[in-house]
XYZ file of C-alpha atoms in Angstrom:
344
model
C 91.575 104.285 133.544
C 92.813 101.063 131.309
C 90.704 97.836 130.896
C 91.948 95.057 132.965
C 89.995 91.712 132.483
C 89.687 90.291 135.857
C 91.430 86.703 136.396
C 90.617 83.751 137.792
C 91.444 82.864 141.282
C 94.746 80.727 141.782
C 92.916 77.505 142.934
C 90.241 77.737 140.154
C 92.562 78.060 137.386
C 94.213 74.683 138.813
C 91.320 72.895 138.828
C 90.372 73.795 135.387
C 93.816 72.647 134.321
C 93.670 69.537 136.247
C 90.439 68.507 134.761
C 91.560 69.439 131.205
C 94.908 67.533 131.709
C 92.820 64.443 133.017
C 90.652 64.428 129.595
C 93.278 64.855 127.275
C 95.642 62.301 129.045
C 92.086 59.849 128.589
C 91.970 60.830 124.966
C 95.679 60.322 124.080
C 95.388 57.277 126.087
C 92.250 55.822 124.274
C 93.583 57.472 120.519
C 97.086 57.092 120.579
C 98.876 56.424 117.181
C 102.098 56.660 118.542
C 104.469 53.134 118.289
C 104.273 53.019 122.007
C 100.888 53.767 124.237
C 102.203 56.840 126.653
C 103.313 55.372 130.138
C 102.295 56.623 133.205
C 105.030 58.996 135.537
C 103.875 60.969 138.278
C 106.661 63.832 137.650
C 105.811 63.965 133.862
C 102.279 64.203 134.422
C 102.406 67.110 136.953
C 105.116 68.594 134.203
C 102.442 68.330 131.489
C 99.857 69.671 133.490
C 101.960 72.719 134.661
C 102.364 73.454 130.807
C 98.790 73.563 130.316
C 98.846 76.261 133.445
C 101.450 77.874 131.705
C 99.310 77.987 128.604
C 96.389 79.024 130.572
C 98.101 82.453 132.135
C 99.629 83.038 128.507
C 96.050 83.024 127.063
C 94.915 85.376 130.177
C 97.459 87.689 129.562
C 97.118 87.825 125.499
C 93.457 88.437 126.423
C 94.309 91.071 128.729
C 97.187 92.879 126.415
C 94.293 92.151 123.196
C 91.710 93.736 125.524
C 93.219 97.502 125.598
C 93.381 97.561 121.782
C 89.860 96.099 120.729
C 86.458 95.745 122.147
C 85.743 92.410 120.072
C 85.411 89.038 121.809
C 86.477 87.440 118.537
C 89.491 88.880 118.303
C 90.071 88.374 121.850
C 89.380 85.099 121.682
C 91.695 84.193 118.482
C 94.389 86.244 120.333
C 94.244 83.759 123.280
C 93.844 80.670 120.995
C 97.062 81.685 118.768
C 99.116 82.565 121.795
C 98.206 79.820 123.864
C 98.926 77.314 120.782
C 102.321 78.371 120.059
C 102.975 78.252 123.979
C 101.625 74.570 124.185
C 103.624 73.527 121.242
C 106.735 75.251 122.451
C 106.567 73.751 125.545
C 105.694 70.606 124.496
C 108.726 69.990 122.337
C 110.631 70.773 125.167
C 108.759 68.312 127.045
C 109.091 65.404 124.535
C 112.849 65.636 124.633
C 113.126 65.539 128.520
C 110.770 62.393 127.908
C 113.172 60.879 125.416
C 116.399 61.180 127.866
C 114.601 60.073 130.905
C 112.143 57.567 130.205
C 114.055 56.524 126.790
C 110.670 57.289 124.854
C 110.691 58.416 120.807
C 112.310 61.769 120.298
C 109.562 64.675 119.148
C 108.575 63.441 115.518
C 106.415 65.369 113.378
C 103.591 63.330 114.169
C 104.364 64.391 117.650
C 104.345 68.277 116.976
C 101.462 67.910 114.925
C 99.382 66.416 117.269
C 100.687 68.471 119.945
C 99.417 71.558 117.596
C 95.981 69.944 117.882
C 96.296 69.234 121.330
C 97.475 73.072 121.988
C 94.369 74.330 120.054
C 92.022 71.937 121.779
C 93.273 73.359 125.070
C 93.418 76.794 124.258
C 89.780 77.007 123.039
C 88.714 75.876 126.300
C 90.814 77.631 128.411
C 90.024 81.116 126.108
C 86.152 80.311 126.345
C 86.365 79.954 130.041
C 88.462 83.255 130.335
C 86.023 84.964 128.323
C 82.781 83.735 130.172
C 84.956 84.290 133.211
C 85.315 87.918 132.374
C 81.905 88.454 130.890
C 80.144 87.633 133.904
C 82.641 89.869 135.688
C 82.031 92.897 133.254
C 78.267 92.380 133.798
C 78.271 92.543 137.335
C 80.648 95.471 137.268
C 78.679 97.293 134.998
C 75.991 96.908 137.421
C 77.767 98.619 140.117
C 79.004 101.113 138.188
C 75.688 102.022 137.060
C 74.439 102.050 140.771
C 77.267 104.348 141.650
C 76.270 106.554 138.731
C 72.615 106.631 139.884
C 73.756 107.618 143.228
C 76.316 110.035 142.207
C 73.623 111.585 139.937
C 70.953 111.920 143.091
C 73.463 113.249 144.971
C 74.332 115.915 142.995
C 71.038 116.745 142.206
C 69.825 116.763 145.677
C 72.910 119.336 146.241
C 71.017 121.140 143.617
C 67.665 120.946 145.151
C 69.362 122.100 148.377
C 70.599 125.506 146.814
C 67.367 126.199 145.288
C 65.507 125.927 148.289
C 67.899 128.093 149.967
C 65.758 130.272 152.095
C 67.449 133.594 151.070
C 66.623 132.703 147.425
C 62.725 132.263 148.344
C 62.663 135.295 150.398
C 64.156 137.299 147.496
C 61.345 135.721 145.041
C 58.495 136.260 147.579
C 59.957 139.812 148.313
C 59.670 140.755 144.723
C 56.333 139.098 144.763
C 54.814 141.323 147.498
C 55.675 144.398 145.913
C 54.265 143.442 142.610
C 51.192 142.359 144.109
C 50.359 145.954 144.756
C 52.449 147.484 141.625
C 50.652 145.185 138.925
C 48.379 142.128 140.031
C 48.400 140.709 136.742
C 52.146 140.575 136.432
C 52.249 139.154 140.465
C 50.104 136.054 139.255
C 52.519 135.405 136.073
C 55.683 135.775 138.721
C 53.677 133.482 141.025
C 53.240 130.922 138.302
C 56.767 131.175 137.279
C 57.662 130.662 140.688
C 55.569 127.415 140.891
C 56.499 126.205 137.702
C 60.254 126.490 138.394
C 60.098 124.854 141.560
C 57.467 121.817 140.661
C 59.959 121.404 137.669
C 62.958 121.043 140.215
C 60.998 118.544 142.077
C 60.278 116.518 139.222
C 63.576 115.905 137.838
C 66.143 116.345 140.881
C 66.415 112.274 140.476
C 67.049 111.917 136.319
C 70.198 111.528 134.831
C 69.096 113.626 131.726
C 66.210 115.633 130.343
C 65.827 117.178 126.825
C 67.461 120.071 126.029
C 64.035 121.776 124.670
C 62.494 121.012 128.379
C 65.688 122.321 130.279
C 65.486 125.520 128.149
C 61.890 126.171 128.770
C 62.290 126.253 132.454
C 65.311 128.467 132.215
C 63.573 131.049 130.364
C 60.879 131.042 133.497
C 63.559 131.023 136.058
C 65.496 133.838 134.017
C 62.187 135.693 134.108
C 61.986 135.603 137.961
C 65.206 137.344 138.265
C 64.662 139.775 135.894
C 61.779 140.954 137.805
C 63.909 141.555 140.698
C 66.889 143.258 138.886
C 64.587 145.066 135.843
C 66.704 146.790 133.408
C 70.059 145.832 135.046
C 69.502 141.894 134.003
C 69.534 141.707 129.997
C 69.320 138.446 128.522
C 70.317 137.994 124.828
C 68.816 134.790 123.022
C 69.778 133.700 119.788
C 68.909 129.787 119.833
C 67.624 127.857 117.316
C 65.612 125.411 118.936
C 65.268 123.217 115.742
C 68.917 122.357 116.797
C 67.264 120.866 120.273
C 65.881 117.628 118.344
C 66.866 114.271 120.201
C 69.244 116.044 122.497
C 69.405 115.975 126.331
C 71.818 117.591 129.288
C 71.541 116.456 133.069
C 68.755 118.641 134.567
C 69.121 122.174 136.320
C 72.362 122.543 134.533
C 71.360 125.836 132.284
C 69.955 127.173 135.675
C 73.074 126.553 137.829
C 74.951 128.413 134.999
C 72.664 131.289 135.623
C 72.797 131.680 138.940
C 76.619 131.502 138.748
C 76.537 134.553 136.884
C 74.160 136.364 138.944
C 76.111 135.170 142.243
C 79.440 136.404 140.595
C 78.929 140.021 138.878
C 77.769 142.866 140.133
C 74.115 143.588 138.727
C 72.791 147.640 138.958
C 71.888 150.385 136.384
C 75.491 151.362 135.974
C 76.582 147.670 135.318
C 74.097 145.876 133.998
C 74.392 142.153 133.443
C 74.191 140.921 130.042
C 73.800 136.969 129.789
C 73.820 135.339 126.050
C 71.941 132.357 124.935
C 73.811 130.745 122.409
C 73.595 127.189 120.810
C 74.990 124.701 117.968
C 74.443 121.261 116.996
C 76.656 120.104 119.873
C 76.687 122.499 122.461
C 74.624 125.204 124.703
C 76.899 128.201 125.563
C 75.851 130.568 128.429
C 77.772 133.728 128.370
C 77.715 136.734 130.353
C 80.168 140.198 130.545
C 82.594 139.959 133.609
C 81.735 142.575 135.975
C 82.711 140.515 139.375
C 81.667 141.754 142.728
C 84.419 143.103 145.304
C 83.777 140.443 147.611
C 81.881 137.162 147.225
C 82.333 133.984 148.824
C 82.583 130.863 146.567
C 83.355 127.265 146.923
C 83.814 126.271 143.210
C 81.119 123.629 143.686
C 78.658 124.803 141.186
C 80.922 124.183 137.926
C 82.575 121.094 139.651
C 78.889 119.917 140.075
C 78.388 120.190 136.201
C 81.747 119.078 135.071
C 81.438 115.602 137.424
C 77.737 114.748 136.011
C 79.024 115.309 132.561
C 82.025 113.097 133.379
C 79.558 110.418 134.259
C 77.341 110.762 130.767
C 79.806 111.800 128.180
C 83.220 112.021 126.800
C 82.508 115.273 125.843
C 84.003 117.972 128.095
C 82.421 121.046 129.833
C 83.911 123.706 128.061
C 84.864 126.455 130.356
C 86.500 130.180 128.725
C 87.428 132.943 131.450
C 88.783 136.494 129.648
C 89.064 139.813 131.411
C 85.573 141.552 129.774
C 83.721 137.508 129.403
C 82.905 134.395 131.277
C 81.572 131.491 129.158
C 80.582 127.970 129.578
C 79.225 125.586 127.114
C 77.727 122.563 127.932
C 77.725 119.359 125.484
C 74.464 118.262 124.117
C 74.041 114.769 124.311
C 72.434 113.003 121.666
C 69.144 110.955 123.223
C 66.850 109.002 121.040
C 64.406 108.379 123.818
C 64.888 111.970 125.000
C 65.581 111.445 128.457
C 67.260 108.783 130.574
C-alpha cells in the first residue's frame, strides 16, 4: 500500500494561511524598501492570501510525491520548500503585474522578484514544517493503531491455534496412547506424560506472543513429534538434519512448526504400508518442514492452517512463506526473523 501523508483540514489550512499572510504583510509594511509603501486593497490582500494557500497546497502535494520515493524528512522538507518557493515566485510575478495594471503601482522589478523569492522561502519553510509536524503526529497515531491491530490479530491467530490444540479428539488420542503405555512400559508412559505436559504448558505460555526464539520452538516441536511417534510407531519417520548453530538471534511466530506437523499428519495416510516421512531442514534464512505426499482419500479441510501462518508472517516481515507442492512431496519454508532480543 502506498504511503499517503495525511492532509490538514481545509479550515486549518485557511487559518494558517491567514496568520502567515498577516505576519508577512506586517513585515512588508515595516521593512518595505520599495519606492512607495504598499497600500491596502481588500481584493489584492485576499488574492495574496490565495497565493499562499496555493503555495501550501503545492508543498503538501510535493511532500506526498517525495514521500513515495524517500523516507528522509530532510528531503521531504527540501522538496516542499523548493516547490513552494517556485510556485510563490511565479504567482507573485503575475500578481505584481496585475497590481501594476489595476492600481498603477511599480511593475515587477528585479528587487521585487528577489524579495519575493526570500518571502517564498520563508513561507515555504514555515508551511513545510507545519505539514511535516502534522504528518509526524498522524504517523505516530497511525502506527499506534496498527500496533494495536497487529496485537489483536496475533492474539486472534494464536487463540485459534490454542483452540485446535485443546480439541477433545486430539487430547483423547494422547490420553488413549498414555493408557496403553502405562500397562506396557511405565517409564515410557512417564516420559510421554511429561511431553504432554510440556507441550501444553508451552502452548499456554506463548499463545499471546508475536515471536519466540526458533531454538525454543524447535525444542518444543521435537517433543510434540515424539507424542505423535508414540501413536503411529514406525509408520511415522522423522528425518532431522537441522544445524542448531544457525538459530542464533532468530525467531519465528509461536506454534508455527507444530501447525506444519499437524498439517502433514492430518492430510496424509499414515500406516506401515504407507509411512509418513517428515523432514526438518534449515539454513540461515528459512526453516523447512517437508513430507512425502500420500494424501488420504477423504479429508475435510478449510485451509485455515497455512492461511493462519501466512497471515501472521505478513504482519512480521516482508519475507514470504514458501509453499511447494508436487505429486510426491509437500514442503513449507517459513522465514527465520532476525531478533536481537530473541523474542517480541
